[in-house]
Short mmCIF file of C-alpha atoms in Angstrom, two decimals:
data_model
loop_
_atom_site.label_atom_id
_atom_site.label_comp_id
_atom_site.label_asym_id
_atom_site.label_seq_id
_atom_site.Cartn_x
_atom_site.Cartn_y
_atom_site.Cartn_z
CA MET A 1 12.84 65.49 25.60
CA ALA A 2 9.68 63.39 25.10
CA GLY A 3 7.00 63.78 27.68
CA LYS A 4 5.62 61.21 30.07
CA VAL A 5 2.84 58.76 28.91
CA LYS A 6 -0.40 59.74 30.85
CA TRP A 7 -2.71 56.84 31.59
CA VAL A 8 -6.07 56.08 32.78
CA THR A 9 -7.77 52.88 33.76
CA ASP A 10 -11.14 51.81 35.19
CA ILE A 11 -9.75 48.36 36.04
CA GLU A 12 -7.93 49.00 39.77
CA LYS A 13 -5.65 45.94 39.69
CA SER A 14 -2.15 46.13 41.06
CA VAL A 15 -0.59 44.22 38.08
CA LEU A 16 -1.58 47.17 35.99
CA ILE A 17 -0.99 50.16 38.06
CA ASN A 18 2.44 48.85 39.39
CA ASN A 19 3.49 48.40 35.55
CA PHE A 20 2.49 51.97 34.75
CA GLU A 21 4.17 53.50 37.83
CA LYS A 22 7.37 51.38 37.14
CA ARG A 23 7.59 53.23 33.87
CA GLY A 24 7.24 56.63 35.46
CA TRP A 25 3.84 57.32 33.57
CA ILE A 26 1.53 59.82 34.92
CA GLN A 27 -1.92 58.98 36.11
CA VAL A 28 -4.62 61.43 35.03
CA ALA A 29 -8.26 61.52 35.01
CA GLU A 30 -10.40 60.37 32.07
CA ASN A 31 -11.70 63.83 31.23
CA GLU A 32 -8.06 64.88 30.90
CA ASP A 33 -5.61 64.33 27.99
CA TRP A 34 -4.50 60.69 28.02
CA ASN A 35 -2.38 58.77 26.00
CA PHE A 36 -2.99 55.18 27.17
CA TYR A 37 -6.39 53.66 28.53
CA TRP A 38 -6.71 50.35 29.96
CA MET A 39 -10.34 49.91 30.10
CA SER A 40 -13.12 47.61 30.57
CA VAL A 41 -15.22 46.19 27.79
CA GLN A 42 -18.19 48.50 28.86
CA THR A 43 -16.05 51.64 28.66
CA ILE A 44 -14.73 50.73 25.15
CA ARG A 45 -18.49 50.71 24.01
CA ASN A 46 -18.51 54.25 25.09
CA VAL A 47 -15.62 55.49 23.45
CA PHE A 48 -16.66 54.01 20.03
CA SER A 49 -20.30 54.82 20.57
CA VAL A 50 -21.85 57.11 18.12
CA GLU A 51 -23.81 58.91 20.86
CA THR A 52 -21.02 59.16 23.53
CA GLY A 53 -17.80 58.43 21.55
CA TYR A 54 -15.26 60.94 20.68
CA ARG A 55 -12.19 61.12 18.39
CA LEU A 56 -8.91 59.48 19.25
CA SER A 57 -5.64 61.24 18.40
CA ASP A 58 -2.67 59.48 16.89
CA ASP A 59 -0.96 59.65 20.42
CA GLN A 60 -3.95 57.64 22.13
CA ILE A 61 -4.21 53.85 22.32
CA VAL A 62 -6.72 51.53 24.07
CA ASN A 63 -6.59 47.78 24.84
CA HIS A 64 -9.53 46.60 23.04
CA PHE A 65 -10.73 46.73 19.34
CA PRO A 66 -14.05 48.25 18.81
CA ASN A 67 -15.87 45.27 17.92
CA HIS A 68 -13.93 42.62 19.88
CA TYR A 69 -17.20 40.94 20.56
CA GLU A 70 -17.14 39.45 17.06
CA LEU A 71 -14.44 36.97 18.75
CA THR A 72 -15.47 37.10 22.34
CA ARG A 73 -19.00 36.65 22.49
CA LYS A 74 -19.63 32.94 22.60
CA ASP A 75 -22.34 33.12 19.86
CA LEU A 76 -20.58 35.52 17.43
CA MET A 77 -17.30 33.56 17.73
CA VAL A 78 -19.12 30.19 16.68
CA LYS A 79 -20.98 32.18 14.02
CA ASN A 80 -17.96 33.67 12.62
CA ILE A 81 -16.06 30.60 12.48
CA LYS A 82 -18.90 28.74 10.71
CA ARG A 83 -19.08 31.60 7.97
CA TYR A 84 -15.18 31.25 7.78
CA ARG A 85 -15.37 27.72 6.97
CA LYS A 86 -18.08 28.01 4.34
CA GLU A 87 -16.18 30.99 2.69
CA LEU A 88 -13.12 28.69 2.28
CA GLU A 89 -15.32 25.87 1.07
CA LYS A 90 -16.68 28.28 -1.67
CA GLU A 91 -13.22 29.18 -2.67
CA GLY A 92 -12.37 25.51 -2.97
CA SER A 93 -9.59 25.87 -0.42
CA PRO A 94 -7.80 22.65 0.86
CA LEU A 95 -8.23 23.66 4.28
CA ALA A 96 -12.16 23.23 4.15
CA GLU A 97 -11.51 19.66 3.07
CA ARG A 98 -14.03 17.06 4.84
CA ASP A 99 -13.80 13.61 5.55
CA GLU A 100 -16.06 10.59 4.53
CA ASN A 101 -18.42 11.47 7.41
CA GLY A 102 -18.71 15.14 6.36
CA LYS A 103 -16.41 16.59 9.39
CA TYR A 104 -14.00 19.15 8.53
CA ILE A 105 -10.53 17.72 8.54
CA TYR A 106 -8.52 20.93 9.57
CA LEU A 107 -11.25 23.21 10.70
CA ASP A 108 -13.14 20.94 13.15
CA PHE A 109 -12.26 22.60 16.49
CA VAL A 110 -15.18 24.04 18.07
CA PRO A 111 -17.88 21.54 19.58
CA VAL A 112 -21.32 21.46 17.77
CA THR A 113 -23.01 24.54 18.88
CA PHE A 114 -26.50 26.06 18.25
CA MET A 115 -27.63 29.67 19.25
CA LEU A 116 -30.79 29.75 21.10
CA PRO A 117 -33.48 30.92 20.58
CA ALA A 118 -32.63 31.01 16.93
CA ASP A 119 -31.53 27.47 16.30
CA TYR A 120 -33.85 25.83 18.66
CA ASN A 121 -35.46 23.44 15.89
CA LEU A 122 -31.86 22.54 14.38
CA PHE A 123 -30.68 21.71 18.19
CA VAL A 124 -33.78 19.40 18.63
CA GLU A 125 -33.01 17.67 15.38
CA GLU A 126 -29.36 17.08 16.20
CA PHE A 127 -30.37 16.15 19.88
CA ARG A 128 -32.59 13.38 18.70
CA LYS A 129 -29.81 11.79 16.53
CA ASN A 130 -28.03 10.94 19.74
CA PRO A 131 -30.33 11.11 22.56
CA SER A 132 -27.73 10.03 25.20
CA SER A 133 -25.58 12.70 24.68
CA THR A 134 -24.79 15.53 27.16
CA TRP A 135 -24.95 19.37 26.26
CA ILE A 136 -23.71 22.48 28.14
CA MET A 137 -25.62 25.75 28.00
CA LYS A 138 -24.09 29.16 28.41
CA PRO A 139 -25.45 32.69 28.45
CA CYS A 140 -23.70 34.47 25.55
CA GLY A 141 -22.78 37.68 27.53
CA LYS A 142 -21.46 36.45 30.93
CA ALA A 143 -18.24 35.17 32.16
CA GLN A 144 -16.69 33.38 35.16
CA GLY A 145 -19.00 30.36 34.91
CA LYS A 146 -22.18 32.37 35.59
CA GLY A 147 -25.39 30.80 34.24
CA ILE A 148 -23.90 27.68 32.92
CA PHE A 149 -25.76 24.14 33.24
CA LEU A 150 -25.66 20.83 31.68
CA ILE A 151 -28.47 18.90 30.26
CA ASN A 152 -29.02 15.54 28.93
CA LYS A 153 -32.85 15.61 28.29
CA LEU A 154 -35.10 17.90 26.09
CA SER A 155 -37.30 18.10 29.06
CA GLN A 156 -34.62 20.12 30.86
CA ILE A 157 -34.90 22.88 28.55
CA LYS A 158 -38.46 22.74 27.62
CA LYS A 159 -39.32 24.76 30.51
CA TRP A 160 -37.25 27.45 29.03
CA SER A 161 -39.53 27.42 26.06
CA ARG A 162 -42.85 29.41 26.10
CA ASP A 163 -44.26 27.22 23.11
CA SER A 164 -42.50 24.14 22.44
CA LYS A 165 -44.54 23.66 19.28
CA THR A 166 -43.22 26.90 17.62
CA SER A 167 -40.05 26.54 19.54
CA SER A 168 -40.13 30.11 20.83
CA PHE A 169 -37.27 29.81 23.34
CA VAL A 170 -37.09 32.34 26.19
CA SER A 171 -34.89 32.29 29.20
CA GLN A 172 -36.47 32.51 32.72
CA SER A 173 -34.89 35.86 33.33
CA SER A 174 -34.84 38.29 30.50
CA LYS A 175 -34.94 36.65 27.18
CA GLU A 176 -31.11 36.25 27.23
CA ALA A 177 -29.26 34.62 24.29
CA TYR A 178 -27.75 31.41 25.04
CA VAL A 179 -25.41 29.10 23.07
CA ILE A 180 -25.81 25.11 23.67
CA SER A 181 -22.77 23.06 22.68
CA LEU A 182 -22.16 19.15 22.71
CA TYR A 183 -20.27 18.59 25.94
CA ILE A 184 -16.92 17.11 25.75
CA ASN A 185 -17.55 14.12 27.91
CA ASN A 186 -14.34 12.51 27.43
CA PRO A 187 -11.84 15.18 28.58
CA LEU A 188 -8.08 14.45 29.23
CA LEU A 189 -7.67 13.83 32.89
CA ILE A 190 -4.76 14.41 34.98
CA GLY A 191 -5.01 12.94 38.58
CA GLY A 192 -8.73 11.98 37.67
CA LYS A 193 -9.49 15.71 37.27
CA LYS A 194 -10.74 17.68 34.32
CA PHE A 195 -8.77 20.79 33.37
CA ASP A 196 -8.72 23.44 30.67
CA LEU A 197 -5.98 25.55 29.21
CA ARG A 198 -5.86 29.32 29.70
CA LEU A 199 -3.53 30.86 27.06
CA TYR A 200 -2.81 34.53 26.41
CA VAL A 201 -2.70 35.83 22.76
CA LEU A 202 -1.82 39.31 21.95
CA VAL A 203 -3.06 40.87 18.70
CA SER A 204 -1.30 44.16 17.68
CA THR A 205 -3.25 44.38 14.42
CA TYR A 206 -5.73 42.59 12.49
CA ARG A 207 -4.65 43.89 8.82
CA PRO A 208 -2.22 42.69 8.26
CA LEU A 209 -2.96 40.11 11.18
CA ARG A 210 -0.05 40.09 13.63
CA CYS A 211 -0.47 38.02 16.89
CA TYR A 212 1.73 36.57 19.60
CA MET A 213 1.48 33.73 22.01
CA TYR A 214 2.40 34.05 25.55
CA LYS A 215 4.64 31.23 26.62
CA LEU A 216 3.55 31.25 30.37
CA GLY A 217 -0.13 30.03 30.10
CA PHE A 218 -1.52 27.66 32.71
CA CYS A 219 -4.06 24.75 33.24
CA ARG A 220 -7.11 25.36 35.62
CA PHE A 221 -8.09 22.02 37.45
CA CYS A 222 -11.36 21.21 38.89
CA THR A 223 -11.33 20.39 42.56
CA VAL A 224 -13.53 17.24 42.28
CA LYS A 225 -12.61 14.08 40.30
CA TYR A 226 -14.32 13.93 36.94
CA THR A 227 -17.17 11.54 36.22
CA PRO A 228 -19.55 11.43 33.17
CA SER A 229 -22.14 10.04 35.65
CA THR A 230 -25.54 11.81 34.86
CA SER A 231 -26.09 12.09 38.61
CA GLU A 232 -23.18 14.69 38.70
CA LEU A 233 -24.41 16.85 36.13
CA ASP A 234 -25.44 19.62 38.32
CA ASN A 235 -21.87 19.40 40.32
CA MET A 236 -20.03 22.45 38.79
CA PHE A 237 -16.90 21.40 40.87
CA VAL A 238 -16.85 18.38 38.56
CA HIS A 239 -17.50 20.27 35.15
CA LEU A 240 -16.52 23.91 35.12
CA THR A 241 -12.73 24.83 35.63
CA ASN A 242 -13.51 28.67 36.31
CA VAL A 243 -11.51 29.70 39.31
CA ALA A 244 -14.40 31.80 40.30
CA ILE A 245 -16.34 28.60 40.96
CA GLN A 246 -13.65 26.29 41.98
CA LYS A 247 -12.23 28.60 44.79
CA HIS A 248 -15.63 27.95 46.65
CA GLY A 249 -14.95 24.26 46.65
CA ASP A 250 -14.04 22.38 49.89
CA ASP A 251 -11.02 20.88 48.35
CA TYR A 252 -9.73 24.16 46.71
CA ASN A 253 -6.00 24.58 47.30
CA HIS A 254 -5.21 28.34 48.03
CA ILE A 255 -1.55 27.78 47.73
CA HIS A 256 -1.41 26.61 44.17
CA GLY A 257 -4.90 27.78 43.23
CA GLY A 258 -5.50 24.42 41.18
CA LYS A 259 -3.31 25.59 38.59
CA TRP A 260 -0.47 24.20 36.51
CA THR A 261 1.91 25.99 34.13
CA VAL A 262 1.65 24.99 30.49
CA SER A 263 5.45 24.02 30.50
CA ASN A 264 4.64 21.34 33.22
CA LEU A 265 1.72 20.12 31.22
CA ARG A 266 3.98 19.60 28.25
CA LEU A 267 6.62 17.73 30.47
CA TYR A 268 3.94 15.47 31.64
CA LEU A 269 2.59 14.68 28.18
CA GLU A 270 5.92 14.30 26.82
CA SER A 271 6.67 11.58 29.56
CA THR A 272 3.20 9.74 29.16
CA ARG A 273 2.30 10.28 25.72
CA GLY A 274 5.69 10.77 23.96
CA LYS A 275 7.31 14.12 22.47
CA GLU A 276 5.98 13.76 18.91
CA VAL A 277 2.25 13.64 19.95
CA THR A 278 2.73 16.36 22.42
CA SER A 279 4.33 18.68 19.82
CA LYS A 280 1.54 17.65 17.47
CA LEU A 281 -1.05 18.78 20.02
CA PHE A 282 0.52 22.15 20.68
CA ASP A 283 0.89 22.63 17.06
CA GLU A 284 -2.80 22.13 16.76
CA ILE A 285 -3.48 24.52 19.63
CA HIS A 286 -1.62 27.25 17.66
CA TRP A 287 -3.38 26.30 14.54
CA ILE A 288 -6.73 26.72 16.08
CA ILE A 289 -5.78 30.26 17.50
CA VAL A 290 -4.54 31.60 14.47
CA GLN A 291 -7.61 30.17 12.27
CA SER A 292 -10.10 31.73 14.81
CA LEU A 293 -8.34 35.14 14.60
CA LYS A 294 -8.50 34.78 10.73
CA ALA A 295 -12.17 34.00 10.90
CA VAL A 296 -12.78 37.54 12.16
CA ALA A 297 -9.86 39.38 10.29
CA PRO A 298 -10.58 41.78 7.55
CA ILE A 299 -10.25 40.19 4.11
CA VAL A 300 -7.35 41.85 2.29
CA LYS A 301 -9.38 43.26 -0.91
CA LEU A 302 -11.90 44.28 1.71
CA GLY A 303 -9.40 46.05 3.81
CA LYS A 304 -8.24 48.18 0.87
CA TYR A 305 -11.79 49.18 0.19
CA LEU A 306 -12.33 50.06 3.70
CA ASP A 307 -9.05 52.11 3.71
CA GLU A 308 -10.52 54.15 0.76
CA LEU A 309 -13.64 54.83 2.61
CA MET A 310 -11.89 55.40 5.86
CA HIS A 311 -9.28 58.07 5.04
CA PRO A 312 -11.72 60.84 3.87
CA LEU A 313 -14.04 60.17 6.94
CA GLU A 314 -10.94 60.50 9.03
CA ASP A 315 -9.95 63.78 7.43
CA LEU A 316 -13.20 65.22 8.76
CA CYS A 317 -12.47 64.54 12.13
CA ILE A 318 -15.50 62.29 12.73
CA PRO A 319 -15.47 60.30 15.90
CA GLN A 320 -14.16 56.66 15.53
CA GLY A 321 -17.73 55.31 16.49
CA CYS A 322 -19.40 57.39 13.74
CA VAL A 323 -16.80 56.10 11.04
CA TYR A 324 -17.54 52.54 12.18
CA LEU A 325 -21.25 52.87 12.03
CA LEU A 326 -20.90 54.32 8.50
CA LEU A 327 -18.82 51.62 7.28
CA ARG A 328 -21.04 48.87 8.77
CA THR A 329 -24.10 50.46 7.24
CA THR A 330 -22.85 50.11 3.69
CA ALA A 331 -22.91 47.21 1.50
CA LEU A 332 -20.22 45.65 3.99
CA ASN A 333 -22.93 45.36 6.62
CA ASP A 334 -23.41 41.83 6.59
CA LEU A 335 -19.56 41.05 6.59
CA PRO A 336 -18.81 40.73 10.44
CA VAL A 337 -15.07 41.44 10.25
CA MET A 338 -12.86 42.99 13.06
CA ASN A 339 -12.69 46.67 12.64
CA ASN A 340 -8.76 47.11 12.63
CA ASP A 341 -8.62 50.60 14.35
CA LYS A 342 -5.04 51.75 14.54
CA HIS A 343 -5.49 52.96 18.12
CA CYS A 344 -6.05 49.33 19.45
CA PHE A 345 -4.45 46.38 20.46
CA GLU A 346 -5.96 43.36 22.41
CA CYS A 347 -4.76 40.44 24.88
CA TYR A 348 -7.03 37.68 24.56
CA GLY A 349 -7.68 34.83 27.01
CA TYR A 350 -8.16 31.57 25.07
CA ASP A 351 -9.73 28.60 26.86
CA ILE A 352 -8.92 25.26 25.33
CA ILE A 353 -9.87 21.77 26.44
CA ILE A 354 -8.06 18.74 25.42
CA ASP A 355 -10.04 15.47 25.05
CA ASP A 356 -8.57 12.00 25.94
CA LYS A 357 -7.57 11.55 22.13
CA LEU A 358 -5.37 14.62 22.68
CA LYS A 359 -7.74 16.61 20.26
CA PRO A 360 -7.88 20.39 21.38
CA TRP A 361 -11.10 22.19 21.32
CA LEU A 362 -11.59 25.94 21.51
CA ILE A 363 -14.37 26.65 24.10
CA GLU A 364 -14.10 30.38 24.10
CA VAL A 365 -12.18 33.60 23.81
CA ASN A 366 -12.18 36.19 26.62
CA ALA A 367 -11.65 39.99 25.93
CA SER A 368 -10.86 40.76 29.48
CA PRO A 369 -9.10 37.87 31.05
CA SER A 370 -9.23 38.05 34.82
CA LEU A 371 -6.12 40.03 36.18
CA THR A 372 -7.28 39.03 39.88
CA SER A 373 -4.38 37.13 41.50
CA SER A 374 -5.44 33.93 43.22
CA THR A 375 -1.95 32.95 44.38
CA ALA A 376 1.65 34.41 44.65
CA ASN A 377 2.81 32.78 41.48
CA ASP A 378 -0.33 33.99 39.75
CA ARG A 379 0.42 37.55 40.60
CA ILE A 380 3.89 37.27 39.19
CA LEU A 381 2.62 35.84 35.99
CA LYS A 382 -0.12 38.39 35.42
CA TYR A 383 2.46 41.22 36.20
CA ASN A 384 4.84 39.96 33.74
CA LEU A 385 2.11 39.37 31.13
CA ILE A 386 1.10 43.08 31.35
CA ASN A 387 4.81 44.11 31.45
CA ASP A 388 5.52 42.27 28.29
CA THR A 389 2.15 43.34 26.56
CA LEU A 390 3.17 46.93 27.31
CA ASN A 391 6.53 46.65 25.90
CA ILE A 392 4.93 45.45 22.59
CA ALA A 393 1.94 47.99 22.67
CA VAL A 394 3.85 50.84 23.88
CA PRO A 395 7.40 50.84 22.53
CA ASN A 396 10.20 52.05 24.72
CA GLY A 397 7.42 53.34 27.19
CA GLU A 398 7.10 56.42 25.14
CA ILE A 399 4.18 58.62 24.06
CA PRO A 400 2.53 56.14 21.46
CA ASP A 401 2.37 57.01 17.70
CA CYS A 402 -0.48 55.12 15.91
CA LYS A 403 1.45 55.36 12.64
CA TRP A 404 4.13 53.00 13.56
CA ASN A 405 4.15 49.68 11.86
CA LYS A 406 3.28 47.59 15.03
CA SER A 407 6.34 45.21 14.38
CA PRO A 408 8.46 45.38 17.24
CA PRO A 409 12.14 43.96 17.57
CA LYS A 410 12.43 40.47 18.77
CA GLU A 411 14.31 41.62 21.81
CA VAL A 412 11.34 43.24 23.38
CA LEU A 413 9.04 40.50 23.16
CA GLY A 414 9.71 38.98 26.69
CA ASN A 415 7.67 35.96 27.13
CA TYR A 416 5.83 36.52 23.88
CA GLU A 417 6.84 34.69 20.59
CA ILE A 418 5.44 35.63 17.37
CA LEU A 419 2.62 33.18 16.41
CA TYR A 420 1.55 34.43 12.88
CA ASP A 421 2.54 37.43 10.84
CA GLU A 422 0.53 37.82 7.85
CA GLU A 423 2.71 40.43 6.26
CA MET A 424 5.85 38.22 6.73
CA ALA A 425 4.03 35.23 5.26
CA GLN A 426 2.99 37.07 2.02
CA SER A 427 6.53 38.48 1.64
CA ASP A 428 7.86 35.09 1.64
CA GLY A 429 5.68 34.35 -1.25
CA ALA A 430 4.08 31.11 0.30
CA ASP A 431 0.76 30.15 1.21
CA ARG A 432 0.89 30.37 4.99
CA ASP A 433 -2.53 28.90 5.42
CA LEU A 434 -1.25 25.52 4.17
CA ARG A 435 0.26 24.04 7.12
CA SER A 436 1.96 20.85 8.10
CA ARG A 437 1.18 18.56 11.29
CA SER A 438 3.57 16.29 12.41
CA GLY A 439 5.42 15.94 9.14
CA GLN A 440 2.20 16.26 7.18
CA SER A 441 1.85 19.18 4.80
CA ILE A 442 -0.94 20.19 2.48
CA GLY A 443 0.07 21.15 -1.03
CA LEU A 444 -1.80 23.77 -3.07
CA LYS A 445 -4.02 20.99 -4.37
CA GLY A 446 -4.77 19.39 -0.99
CA ASN A 447 -2.26 16.49 -1.60
CA ARG A 448 -0.45 15.45 1.37
CA ALA A 449 3.38 14.57 1.84
CA ARG A 450 5.05 12.97 4.58
CA ASP A 451 8.45 13.73 5.79
CA SER A 452 9.74 10.75 7.43
CA VAL A 453 12.92 12.25 8.54
CA LYS A 454 11.82 15.16 10.94
CA HIS A 455 8.94 17.18 11.97
CA VAL A 456 8.07 19.85 9.38
CA LEU A 457 7.66 23.40 10.97
CA THR A 458 4.13 24.63 10.45
CA THR A 459 4.28 27.01 7.54
CA TRP A 460 2.15 29.66 9.06
CA LYS A 461 4.53 30.51 11.70
#
């Protein structure tokens, strides 16, 4: 009879611990032999660190990829998406097609963004093209709305600059890196209030890319009605949807927590905007998620080369952190792709904002989406999220084996549904990157064909 899974966590949340105990798993200390470790992003750094890291065995799995930050740090996410678009453009891919104004037709899903201090001059140049625009500044390494503020004048950030002539940008505190993005000042409003979407996406492997969308995402509403008025730029209860901010507002509702299920949003949009445009919107959201993951996923040819380098290093029982460092310091050093470690899976929290034209925008991706429950419904949702995640990551609740193909049967997916399976796409012999939206499909040469009879399913599903 197989032994029980031994678990560790440094995140003391009941939705985690109750799921582990329900399965009859055994809690052990970090310095004991364990099979499953649900850890914080700080701990994962130590596990894969060259100095303090250690070698994981085939019966151990963790809930983060070693360099998850390539997607979950605000600056790196944008940098990698920009690089991905340029690579597709160089290849002559129809996905990188631009319109007459130079905007990407299919890959324009992140607001115009610059990194500070590095891109300060470029930002100023862009700002002066439209001096009436509003921008939002965010520290790259923080979450829950911390350190975020809006600006609409250059003078508001010049105080952050040591020398405006050389554009040497330094934050007031500790030279912390920031991103500054064009603020979406025309968000879709419901009841006059701004909201965003929190969607959960599980990645079981990056090569081949296999990801799942959780059906039970939700909307997070601001407590104060939205206004683009410059007099309210400092009012975060108008602009930021983070629960960590909104729960301190006078109008915060502790019963529903200012949240609405995605299914309710869909019903609302279908009744007010129509089913076709609503389906198109959600199709585009799924498209954004898949493309953002592809932006950091290892290239197939590169992946084979990595395998050739990886196997002999693994045979020498070198810690994972050292293996990763060795690979990163080869000629591949400048290719910021996800290290597809077989011991890893990850549940990301995607934040999407929809504008009043029903265009979705990717705002950020969270490596450790909050497991704190603000309401009773929230607690149930997050308990079920962890339950369904574990059913996929740890098949049958048994001691994990990293050598399995990470392709679970459909009946164990629960509220997850397959969003993209690269292996399946390749075996079908079709170019799964060429999608269709609301009956539009892009052919191999970029031509469009309209199916007037019915909505054509996205080809990447």
